Amino acid sequence: MIASTRRSFVKGLVASTSVLILGFDPVRRSWVTSALADTPTISIPHLDGVLITDPATLATFADDFGHVIHHTPIAVLQPGSVDDVVRAVRFCLEHRIQVAARGQGHSTGGQSQVQGGLVIDSSTLNAIEHIGSNSVQVQAGIRWIDLIAKTIPLGLTPPVLTGFTGLSVGGTLSMGGIGAASFKFGAQVDNVIELEVVTGEGLLVTCSKTELPLLYNAILGGVGQYAIVVRATLPLVSVGANARSYVINYTDAPTFFSDMNKLTTAGIIDGVYALIVPNPAGGWVYQINANKYFGTTPPDDSTVLAGLAFPPPALTAATYDTYTFDTLVDQQIAFLGSLGLNALPHVWGDVFVPGSSTSSFVQSTLATLGPADLGPEGFILLFPIRNAFSEELAFRLPREENVFLFDILSSGLPTDTAYVPTELAKARALFDGSRALGGTLYPIGSIPLTMSKADWVREYGVVYPALKIAKDLFDPARILTPGPGIF
Ligand SMILES: Cc1cc2nc3c(=O)[nH]c(=O)nc-3n(C[C@H](O)[C@H](O)[C@H](O)COP(=O)(O)OP(=O)(O)OC[C@H]3O[C@@H](n4cnc5c(N)ncnc54)[C@H](O)[C@@H]3O)c2cc1C
């Protein structure tokens, strides 16, 4: 908080969509749109972008895909340049205004929100700055879907795409980034070459595995605690122009897990994850979604699926061009949105489970759930992940070579006042249950809402002291990303 009680306005020339912002009132913690002639003033730095304060915009940025938590900022910056982020963070540091970077706001527990602070809406920093033969440099606000629209025609792709690609690069690198190729390549945070970031002290620095590695390894999966990512250099790998997709339904959990294991170890497929939905006949349908990319000659289905136990009628195979295939989930989410379902409250529980315990943990968890627990727009997902055992500090996976992301993604009706507390308690129980088996938190969802600072210390365990050093070094005033309440 500002110590001074003297009424002072920060005066500047900041364009808003509807008004001209003339200053910041540090006592009232609000931006002012008219200046008082006798008021001491401090200049706001020049901005290439816009600072927005109208109530409708503030309400939009006081929300996320969860629609459960609402922290209203005092302003939203849509930066016109990387320099704007530097200027804004320095300004906020000076005036002790908290800052949250926001990608697409698709976390569900207020992670990208900040009460009475500044949201930096990175969606305007969305340029692809350079595409090479094996890497790409992007501004961090770009969505993965917009990046692959440019790389796939060149026969190139980032090694791991999230299942839903309408997420920002900066947002998923701040969380982990899990997709169908994670069984082979790990998380998106395992597939980064270099980051350019603005620290909590307003310093623009480059970091990588070899340059400022403490900062780099804290940022990846670090939920925006140490710096704002403004640029990322990412590897690109070859990808065929087409994809063969295999959707296989199981009602028998042991057969499903056995076939999932065969697919991930056979070394043929390029991607796999599972969707678990209620079986109208009772129990659950476990749906494997696997794929193999190809150029002109489709793969031989019987070779790809060799050794699996599924009965033939349970298989649907189809061919798509690669961009369409990679964005199928986006189409499904857009369809749900057209039905109004994305606007429902969502309480999401997301945990990483050691591979050796996944089958029993998933089955015992599902035994306690029914269709009503998922609500009108509910899914359960399982992503197999190869643990790259990288140097990341903040991105915590169970210490086994093969692990699974287990997501229970529920929704409720806004009129159901019991929905949020009931499902939050279940999400917390999911976390505690997985922890008891050596599991860890994927902080994208709602479980962070149930966590105390002591829970975070326990979650980070042996790496907490290193993360605390990173926080003390790079955001000593604790202005960055207060949403998850980690520090
Ligand atoms: C429909 C849907 C599908 C999803 N599918 C997947 C999936 O397949 N795989 C997966 O792994 N996850 C998935 N997620 C979860 C998603 O990865 C997280 O919600 C992630 O946070 C989304 O990125 P975002 O751009 O919306 O980030 P936001 O939610 O806006 O931000 C997330 C966190 O990162 C911080 N942050 C954002 N940008 C930056 C930046 N540039 N620098 C520093 N910190 C930053 C924010 O402050 C916040 O703490 C899905 C979510 C939804 C709603």
Coordinates of C-alpha atoms and ligand atoms in Angstrom, one line a residue:
M1 CA 0.0 0.0 0.0
I2 CA 1.0 3.6 -0.5
A3 CA 2.3 5.1 2.7
S4 CA 1.6 8.7 1.8
T5 CA -1.7 10.1 2.8
R6 CA -1.1 13.2 0.6
R7 CA -3.6 13.4 -2.2
S8 CA -1.5 13.2 -5.4
F9 CA -2.4 12.4 -8.9
V10 CA -0.3 10.7 -11.4
K11 CA -0.9 12.7 -14.5
G12 CA -0.3 11.5 -18.0
L13 CA -1.6 11.1 -21.5
V14 CA -3.1 7.6 -21.5
A15 CA -5.8 6.8 -24.0
S16 CA -8.7 4.8 -22.9
T17 CA -11.4 3.4 -25.1
S18 CA -13.9 5.8 -23.7
V19 CA -12.0 8.5 -21.8
L20 CA -8.7 10.2 -21.5
I21 CA -7.0 9.1 -18.3
L22 CA -5.3 12.0 -16.7
G23 CA -3.8 10.4 -13.7
F24 CA -3.6 7.8 -10.9
D25 CA -4.9 8.6 -7.5
P26 CA -2.7 6.5 -5.2
V27 CA -4.8 7.3 -2.1
R28 CA -8.1 6.2 -3.6
R29 CA -6.2 3.5 -5.7
S30 CA -8.0 4.6 -8.9
W31 CA -7.3 6.2 -12.2
V32 CA -8.7 9.6 -12.6
T33 CA -10.2 11.1 -15.7
S34 CA -10.1 14.7 -14.7
A35 CA -7.3 16.7 -13.1
L36 CA -7.5 19.1 -10.2
A37 CA -5.5 22.2 -10.9
D38 CA -4.1 22.4 -7.4
T39 CA -3.2 18.7 -7.1
P40 CA 0.5 17.6 -7.2
T41 CA 1.0 15.4 -10.2
I42 CA 3.4 12.6 -11.3
S43 CA 3.6 11.8 -15.0
I44 CA 2.5 8.5 -16.3
P45 CA 5.1 7.3 -18.8
H46 CA 4.2 7.4 -22.5
L47 CA 2.4 4.2 -23.6
D48 CA 2.2 2.8 -27.1
G49 CA -0.9 0.9 -26.2
V50 CA -4.0 1.8 -24.2
L51 CA -5.0 1.8 -20.6
I52 CA -8.7 1.0 -20.1
T53 CA -10.8 1.8 -17.1
D54 CA -14.4 1.6 -18.2
P55 CA -16.5 -0.6 -15.9
A56 CA -17.5 -3.1 -18.6
T57 CA -13.8 -3.9 -19.4
L58 CA -12.9 -4.1 -15.7
A59 CA -15.7 -6.6 -15.3
T60 CA -14.4 -8.7 -18.2
F61 CA -11.0 -8.8 -16.6
A62 CA -12.5 -9.6 -13.2
D63 CA -13.6 -12.9 -14.6
D64 CA -12.0 -16.0 -16.1
F65 CA -13.2 -19.4 -17.5
G66 CA -14.2 -20.4 -14.0
H67 CA -16.7 -17.5 -13.5
V68 CA -16.4 -18.2 -9.8
I69 CA -13.9 -15.6 -8.6
H70 CA -14.1 -11.9 -9.4
H71 CA -11.3 -9.6 -8.5
T72 CA -11.8 -6.2 -10.1
P73 CA -8.6 -4.4 -11.3
I74 CA -8.4 -0.6 -11.4
A75 CA -7.2 -0.7 -15.0
V76 CA -6.3 -2.9 -17.9
L77 CA -3.3 -2.3 -20.1
Q78 CA -3.4 -3.5 -23.6
P79 CA 0.3 -3.0 -24.4
G80 CA 1.3 -1.7 -27.8
S81 CA 4.8 -2.8 -27.3
V82 CA 7.1 -4.8 -25.0
D83 CA 8.4 -1.4 -23.8
D84 CA 4.9 -0.7 -22.5
V85 CA 5.1 -3.7 -20.2
V86 CA 8.5 -2.5 -18.9
R87 CA 7.0 1.0 -18.3
A88 CA 3.9 -0.3 -16.7
V89 CA 5.7 -2.6 -14.3
R90 CA 8.1 0.1 -13.3
F91 CA 5.3 2.5 -12.7
C92 CA 3.4 -0.1 -10.7
L93 CA 6.5 -0.9 -8.7
E94 CA 7.0 2.7 -7.8
H95 CA 3.4 3.1 -6.7
R96 CA 3.0 -0.4 -5.2
I97 CA 0.2 -1.4 -7.6
Q98 CA -0.1 -5.1 -8.0
V99 CA 0.1 -6.5 -11.6
A100 CA -1.3 -9.6 -13.2
A101 CA -0.4 -10.7 -16.7
R102 CA -3.3 -12.3 -18.5
G103 CA -3.2 -14.5 -21.6
Q104 CA -6.7 -15.7 -22.5
G105 CA -8.0 -15.9 -19.0
H106 CA -8.7 -19.6 -19.3
S107 CA -7.6 -20.6 -15.8
T108 CA -10.5 -21.1 -13.4
G109 CA -9.4 -19.9 -10.0
G110 CA -8.6 -16.2 -10.4
Q111 CA -5.0 -16.8 -11.4
S112 CA -4.9 -14.0 -13.9
Q113 CA -6.9 -11.5 -11.8
V114 CA -5.8 -8.8 -9.4
Q115 CA -8.1 -6.8 -7.0
G116 CA -7.3 -3.1 -7.3
G117 CA -4.3 -3.7 -9.5
L118 CA -3.3 -3.6 -13.1
V119 CA -4.1 -6.4 -15.5
I120 CA -1.7 -6.6 -18.5
D121 CA -3.8 -8.1 -21.3
S122 CA -1.1 -9.7 -23.3
S123 CA -3.4 -10.5 -26.2
T124 CA -2.2 -7.4 -28.0
L125 CA 1.4 -8.7 -27.9
N126 CA 0.7 -11.4 -30.4
A127 CA 3.3 -11.1 -33.2
I128 CA 5.3 -13.9 -34.8
E129 CA 8.6 -12.2 -35.0
H130 CA 10.7 -14.8 -36.8
I131 CA 10.0 -18.3 -38.2
G132 CA 13.1 -20.4 -38.9
S133 CA 13.6 -23.9 -40.0
N134 CA 13.6 -25.3 -36.5
S135 CA 12.5 -22.5 -34.2
V136 CA 10.1 -19.6 -33.9
Q137 CA 10.2 -16.3 -32.0
V138 CA 6.9 -15.0 -30.8
Q139 CA 5.4 -12.4 -28.5
A140 CA 4.0 -14.2 -25.5
G141 CA 0.4 -13.1 -26.0
I142 CA 0.0 -15.1 -29.2
R143 CA -2.4 -18.0 -29.1
W144 CA -1.1 -21.4 -30.1
I145 CA -3.9 -21.7 -32.7
D146 CA -2.6 -18.5 -34.4
L147 CA 0.9 -19.7 -34.3
I148 CA 0.2 -23.1 -35.9
A149 CA -1.9 -21.4 -38.6
K150 CA 1.5 -20.0 -39.9
T151 CA 3.8 -23.0 -39.1
I152 CA 1.7 -25.9 -40.3
P153 CA 1.7 -24.7 -44.0
L154 CA 5.5 -24.7 -43.7
G155 CA 5.4 -28.3 -42.5
L156 CA 6.5 -27.3 -39.0
T157 CA 4.9 -27.3 -35.5
P158 CA 5.8 -26.8 -31.9
P159 CA 6.5 -30.3 -30.5
V160 CA 3.6 -30.1 -28.0
L161 CA 0.2 -28.4 -28.5
T162 CA -2.3 -28.1 -25.8
G163 CA -5.5 -30.0 -26.6
F164 CA -7.3 -26.7 -26.8
T165 CA -5.1 -24.3 -28.8
G166 CA -7.0 -21.1 -28.0
L167 CA -4.6 -20.5 -25.1
S168 CA -1.7 -18.0 -25.0
V169 CA 1.9 -19.0 -25.2
G170 CA 2.7 -17.0 -22.1
G171 CA -0.3 -18.4 -20.2
T172 CA 0.5 -22.1 -20.8
L173 CA 4.3 -21.6 -20.3
S174 CA 3.4 -20.1 -16.9
M175 CA 1.4 -23.3 -16.1
G176 CA 3.0 -26.3 -18.0
G177 CA 1.1 -26.9 -21.2
I178 CA 0.0 -30.5 -21.7
G179 CA -1.3 -32.0 -24.9
A180 CA -1.6 -35.3 -26.8
A181 CA 2.1 -35.3 -27.7
S182 CA 3.2 -34.9 -24.0
F183 CA 3.5 -38.7 -23.8
K184 CA 6.5 -38.3 -26.1
F185 CA 7.8 -34.7 -25.7
G186 CA 6.8 -33.8 -22.1
A187 CA 5.1 -30.5 -21.4
Q188 CA 5.3 -27.3 -23.4
V189 CA 7.7 -26.0 -20.7
D190 CA 10.1 -28.8 -21.6
N191 CA 10.1 -27.4 -25.2
V192 CA 11.4 -23.8 -24.9
I193 CA 14.7 -22.4 -26.1
E194 CA 14.6 -18.9 -24.6
L195 CA 12.4 -16.4 -22.9
E196 CA 12.4 -12.6 -22.8
V197 CA 10.7 -11.4 -19.6
V198 CA 10.0 -8.3 -17.6
T199 CA 10.8 -8.9 -13.9
G200 CA 8.9 -7.5 -11.0
E201 CA 11.5 -4.7 -10.9
G202 CA 10.7 -3.7 -14.5
L203 CA 13.9 -5.2 -16.0
L204 CA 13.7 -6.6 -19.5
V205 CA 16.0 -9.7 -19.5
T206 CA 16.6 -12.8 -21.5
C207 CA 16.8 -16.1 -19.8
S208 CA 17.3 -19.7 -20.8
K209 CA 18.7 -23.0 -19.4
T210 CA 22.1 -21.4 -19.4
E211 CA 21.4 -17.7 -19.0
L212 CA 19.8 -16.7 -15.7
P213 CA 18.7 -20.3 -15.2
L214 CA 17.1 -19.7 -11.8
L215 CA 14.7 -17.2 -13.3
Y216 CA 14.0 -19.3 -16.4
N217 CA 13.3 -22.4 -14.3
A218 CA 11.1 -20.5 -11.9
I219 CA 9.1 -18.9 -14.7
L220 CA 8.2 -22.1 -16.5
G221 CA 5.2 -23.4 -14.7
G222 CA 5.6 -20.6 -12.2
V223 CA 2.1 -19.1 -12.4
G224 CA 3.4 -15.6 -13.3
Q225 CA 5.1 -15.1 -9.9
Y226 CA 8.6 -14.0 -11.0
A227 CA 8.3 -12.1 -14.3
I228 CA 6.0 -11.4 -17.2
V229 CA 6.9 -13.3 -20.3
V230 CA 6.9 -11.0 -23.3
R231 CA 8.8 -13.1 -25.9
A232 CA 9.5 -16.8 -26.3
T233 CA 11.7 -18.7 -28.7
L234 CA 10.3 -22.1 -29.2
P235 CA 11.5 -25.2 -31.1
L236 CA 9.7 -26.4 -34.2
V237 CA 9.6 -29.9 -35.5
S238 CA 8.4 -31.4 -38.8
V239 CA 4.8 -32.3 -39.2
G240 CA 3.0 -34.0 -42.0
A241 CA 0.2 -32.2 -43.8
N242 CA -2.4 -34.7 -42.6
A243 CA -3.5 -36.6 -39.5
R244 CA -5.1 -40.0 -39.1
S245 CA -7.3 -39.9 -36.0
Y246 CA -8.4 -42.9 -34.0
V247 CA -11.2 -42.7 -31.4
I248 CA -11.6 -45.9 -29.4
N249 CA -14.3 -46.4 -26.8
Y250 CA -13.9 -48.8 -23.8
T251 CA -16.3 -49.6 -21.0
D252 CA -13.7 -51.8 -19.2
A253 CA -11.1 -49.7 -17.3
P254 CA -8.3 -52.3 -17.1
T255 CA -8.5 -52.9 -20.9
F256 CA -8.5 -49.2 -21.5
F257 CA -5.4 -48.7 -19.3
S258 CA -3.6 -51.7 -20.9
D259 CA -4.3 -50.4 -24.4
M260 CA -3.2 -46.8 -23.5
N261 CA 0.0 -48.3 -22.2
K262 CA 0.6 -50.3 -25.4
L263 CA 0.0 -47.2 -27.5
T264 CA 2.4 -45.0 -25.6
T265 CA 5.2 -47.6 -25.5
A266 CA 4.9 -48.9 -29.1
G267 CA 6.5 -45.8 -30.6
I268 CA 4.2 -45.5 -33.6
I269 CA 1.5 -42.9 -32.7
D270 CA 2.2 -39.1 -32.4
G271 CA -0.4 -38.2 -29.9
V272 CA -2.8 -39.7 -27.4
Y273 CA -5.1 -38.6 -24.6
A274 CA -8.3 -39.9 -23.1
L275 CA -11.8 -38.5 -22.5
I276 CA -13.9 -40.1 -19.9
V277 CA -17.6 -39.6 -20.0
P278 CA -20.6 -41.1 -18.2
N279 CA -21.9 -44.3 -19.8
P280 CA -25.7 -44.1 -20.3
A281 CA -25.8 -47.7 -19.3
G282 CA -24.0 -47.0 -16.1
G283 CA -20.3 -46.6 -15.3
W284 CA -18.0 -44.8 -17.6
V285 CA -16.8 -44.8 -21.2
Y286 CA -13.1 -44.4 -21.5
Q287 CA -12.3 -42.9 -24.9
I288 CA -8.8 -43.0 -26.3
N289 CA -8.1 -40.3 -28.9
A290 CA -4.9 -41.2 -30.7
N291 CA -3.3 -39.8 -33.9
K292 CA -0.6 -40.3 -36.4
Y293 CA 0.5 -37.5 -38.7
F294 CA 1.5 -38.3 -42.3
G295 CA 2.3 -36.6 -45.6
T296 CA 0.6 -38.2 -48.5
T297 CA 0.4 -41.9 -47.7
P298 CA -1.9 -42.7 -44.7
P299 CA -0.5 -45.0 -42.1
D300 CA -1.7 -48.6 -42.1
D301 CA -4.4 -48.7 -39.3
S302 CA -3.7 -52.2 -38.4
T303 CA 0.0 -51.4 -37.8
V304 CA -0.8 -48.4 -35.7
L305 CA -3.3 -50.3 -33.6
A306 CA -1.5 -53.6 -33.5
G307 CA -1.9 -55.5 -30.3
L308 CA -4.7 -53.5 -28.9
A309 CA -7.6 -55.4 -27.3
F310 CA -10.5 -53.2 -28.2
P311 CA -13.4 -54.8 -30.0
P312 CA -13.5 -53.5 -33.6
P313 CA -17.0 -51.7 -33.4
A314 CA -15.5 -49.4 -30.8
L315 CA -13.1 -47.7 -33.3
T316 CA -13.7 -44.7 -35.4
A317 CA -10.9 -43.7 -37.7
A318 CA -10.8 -40.5 -39.8
T319 CA -8.4 -38.4 -41.8
Y320 CA -8.1 -34.6 -41.4
D321 CA -5.6 -32.0 -42.6
T322 CA -3.3 -31.3 -39.7
Y323 CA -4.5 -27.8 -38.8
T324 CA -8.1 -29.0 -38.7
F325 CA -7.1 -32.0 -36.6
D326 CA -5.0 -29.9 -34.2
T327 CA -8.0 -27.6 -33.6
L328 CA -10.8 -30.1 -33.3
V329 CA -11.1 -29.4 -29.5
D330 CA -11.3 -25.7 -30.3
Q331 CA -14.3 -26.4 -32.5
Q332 CA -15.9 -28.5 -29.8
I333 CA -15.3 -25.7 -27.2
A334 CA -16.7 -23.1 -29.6
F335 CA -19.8 -25.3 -30.1
L336 CA -20.3 -25.5 -26.4
G337 CA -19.9 -21.8 -26.2
S338 CA -22.6 -21.3 -28.8
L339 CA -24.9 -23.2 -26.5
G340 CA -24.0 -20.8 -23.6
L341 CA -22.3 -23.6 -21.7
N342 CA -18.9 -21.9 -21.4
A343 CA -20.5 -19.1 -19.4
L344 CA -21.5 -21.5 -16.6
P345 CA -19.5 -21.6 -13.4
H346 CA -16.7 -24.1 -13.7
V347 CA -14.8 -25.7 -10.8
W348 CA -11.9 -27.7 -12.2
G349 CA -9.7 -30.1 -10.4
D350 CA -6.4 -30.9 -12.1
V351 CA -3.6 -33.1 -10.7
F352 CA -0.6 -35.0 -11.9
V353 CA -0.6 -38.6 -10.8
P354 CA 2.3 -41.0 -10.8
G355 CA 1.9 -43.5 -13.7
S356 CA 2.2 -46.5 -11.4
S357 CA -0.9 -45.4 -9.4
T358 CA -3.0 -43.8 -12.1
S359 CA -5.2 -46.8 -13.0
S360 CA -6.2 -47.5 -9.4
F361 CA -6.5 -43.8 -8.5
V362 CA -8.7 -43.0 -11.5
Q363 CA -11.0 -46.0 -10.9
S364 CA -11.4 -45.4 -7.2
T365 CA -12.1 -41.7 -7.9
L366 CA -14.7 -42.4 -10.6
A367 CA -16.4 -44.9 -8.3
T368 CA -17.4 -41.9 -6.2
L369 CA -18.7 -39.8 -9.1
G370 CA -21.7 -39.9 -11.3
P371 CA -23.0 -37.8 -14.3
A372 CA -24.5 -35.2 -11.9
D373 CA -21.1 -34.4 -10.5
L374 CA -19.9 -33.2 -13.9
G375 CA -22.9 -30.9 -14.5
P376 CA -24.1 -29.6 -17.9
E377 CA -20.7 -29.1 -19.4
G378 CA -18.4 -31.7 -17.7
F379 CA -15.5 -33.7 -18.8
I380 CA -12.8 -35.9 -17.3
L381 CA -9.5 -36.0 -19.1
L382 CA -6.4 -38.1 -18.9
F383 CA -3.1 -37.1 -20.6
P384 CA -0.1 -39.5 -20.4
I385 CA 3.1 -37.5 -20.0
R386 CA 6.7 -38.4 -20.3
N387 CA 8.5 -36.8 -17.4
A388 CA 11.5 -35.1 -18.9
F389 CA 12.9 -34.6 -15.4
S390 CA 14.0 -31.1 -16.6
E391 CA 15.5 -28.5 -14.5
E392 CA 12.2 -26.6 -14.0
L393 CA 11.7 -25.6 -10.4
A394 CA 8.1 -24.5 -10.4
F395 CA 6.7 -27.1 -12.7
R396 CA 6.3 -30.1 -10.4
L397 CA 5.6 -33.5 -11.8
P398 CA 5.5 -36.7 -9.7
R399 CA 9.0 -38.3 -9.6
E400 CA 8.2 -41.2 -12.0
E401 CA 9.1 -41.5 -15.7
N402 CA 5.5 -41.8 -16.8
V403 CA 2.8 -39.7 -15.2
F404 CA -0.7 -38.6 -16.0
L405 CA -2.6 -35.4 -15.9
F406 CA -6.0 -36.2 -14.4
D407 CA -8.6 -33.4 -14.9
I408 CA -12.1 -33.5 -13.5
L409 CA -13.7 -30.5 -15.2
S410 CA -17.2 -29.8 -13.8
S411 CA -19.7 -27.1 -14.4
G412 CA -22.8 -26.0 -12.5
L413 CA -25.8 -23.9 -12.8
P414 CA -25.4 -20.3 -11.6
T415 CA -28.6 -20.8 -9.5
D416 CA -27.1 -23.7 -7.6
T417 CA -25.5 -22.1 -4.6
A418 CA -24.1 -25.4 -3.4
Y419 CA -22.2 -26.1 -6.6
V420 CA -19.1 -24.1 -5.9
P421 CA -18.4 -25.1 -2.3
T422 CA -19.3 -28.8 -3.0
E423 CA -17.1 -29.1 -6.0
L424 CA -14.3 -27.2 -4.5
A425 CA -14.3 -29.6 -1.6
K426 CA -14.2 -32.5 -4.1
A427 CA -11.4 -30.9 -6.1
R428 CA -9.4 -30.4 -2.9
A429 CA -10.0 -34.1 -2.0
L430 CA -8.8 -35.1 -5.4
F431 CA -5.6 -33.1 -4.8
D432 CA -5.1 -34.6 -1.3
G433 CA -5.7 -38.1 -2.6
S434 CA -3.2 -37.7 -5.4
R435 CA -0.7 -36.1 -3.1
A436 CA -0.9 -39.1 -0.8
L437 CA 0.4 -41.2 -3.8
G438 CA 3.1 -38.7 -4.7
G439 CA 1.0 -36.6 -7.0
T440 CA 1.3 -32.9 -7.7
L441 CA -0.9 -30.0 -8.5
Y442 CA -1.5 -28.6 -12.0
P443 CA -2.4 -25.1 -11.0
I444 CA -4.6 -24.2 -14.0
G445 CA -7.9 -24.9 -12.2
S446 CA -9.8 -24.2 -9.0
I447 CA -7.7 -26.2 -6.5
P448 CA -5.5 -23.1 -5.8
L449 CA -8.6 -21.5 -4.3
T450 CA -8.4 -24.0 -1.5
M451 CA -4.7 -23.5 -0.9
S452 CA -3.0 -21.7 2.0
K453 CA 0.6 -20.4 1.8
A454 CA 1.6 -23.5 3.9
D455 CA 0.0 -25.7 1.2
W456 CA 2.1 -24.0 -1.5
V457 CA 5.3 -24.5 0.6
R458 CA 4.4 -28.1 1.0
E459 CA 3.5 -28.5 -2.7
Y460 CA 6.9 -27.1 -3.8
G461 CA 8.8 -29.0 -1.1
V462 CA 12.5 -29.1 -1.6
V463 CA 12.4 -26.5 -4.4
Y464 CA 10.5 -23.9 -2.3
P465 CA 13.7 -22.2 -0.9
A466 CA 15.0 -21.8 -4.5
L467 CA 11.6 -20.3 -5.6
K468 CA 11.6 -18.0 -2.6
I469 CA 15.1 -16.8 -3.6
A470 CA 13.8 -16.2 -7.2
K471 CA 10.8 -14.3 -5.8
D472 CA 13.1 -12.2 -3.5
L473 CA 15.5 -11.5 -6.4
F474 CA 13.1 -10.8 -9.2
D475 CA 9.9 -9.5 -7.6
P476 CA 11.0 -8.3 -4.2
A477 CA 8.1 -5.9 -3.8
R478 CA 5.6 -8.8 -4.4
I479 CA 3.7 -6.9 -7.1
L480 CA 3.3 -9.8 -9.6
T481 CA 0.3 -12.1 -9.9
P482 CA -1.2 -12.2 -6.4
G483 CA -4.2 -14.3 -7.6
P484 CA -3.0 -17.8 -6.5
G485 CA -1.7 -16.5 -3.2
I486 CA 1.6 -18.4 -3.5
F487 CA 3.9 -15.9 -1.7
Ligands
LIG1 C1 -11.4 -24.8 -22.6 C2 -10.0 -25.0 -22.0 C3 -9.2 -26.0 -22.5 C4 -7.9 -26.2 -21.9 N1 -7.1 -27.1 -22.4 C5 -5.9 -27.3 -21.9 C6 -5.0 -28.3 -22.4 O1 -5.3 -29.0 -23.4 N2 -3.8 -28.4 -21.9 C7 -3.4 -27.7 -20.8 O2 -2.2 -27.8 -20.4 N3 -4.2 -26.7 -20.3 C8 -5.4 -26.6 -20.8 N4 -6.2 -25.6 -20.3 C9 -5.8 -24.8 -19.1 C10 -4.8 -23.7 -19.6 O3 -3.5 -24.2 -19.8 C11 -4.6 -22.8 -18.5 O4 -5.9 -22.3 -18.2 C12 -3.7 -21.6 -18.9 O5 -3.6 -20.8 -17.8 C13 -4.4 -20.9 -20.0 O6 -3.6 -20.0 -20.6 P1 -4.2 -18.5 -20.8 O7 -3.6 -17.9 -21.9 O8 -5.7 -18.5 -20.7 O9 -3.6 -18.0 -19.4 P2 -4.3 -17.2 -18.2 O10 -5.4 -18.0 -17.6 O11 -4.7 -15.8 -18.7 O12 -3.1 -17.0 -17.2 C14 -2.7 -18.1 -16.5 C15 -1.6 -17.7 -15.5 O13 -0.5 -17.3 -16.2 C16 -0.1 -16.0 -15.9 N5 0.3 -15.4 -17.2 C17 -0.4 -15.3 -18.3 N6 0.3 -14.8 -19.3 C18 1.5 -14.6 -18.8 C19 2.7 -14.0 -19.2 N7 2.8 -13.6 -20.5 N8 3.8 -14.0 -18.4 C20 3.7 -14.4 -17.1 N9 2.6 -14.9 -16.6 C21 1.5 -15.0 -17.4 C22 -1.4 -15.4 -15.4 O14 -1.1 -14.3 -14.5 C23 -2.0 -16.5 -14.6 O15 -1.5 -16.6 -13.4 C24 -7.5 -25.4 -20.8 C25 -8.4 -24.4 -20.3 C26 -9.6 -24.2 -20.9 C27 -10.5 -23.2 -20.3

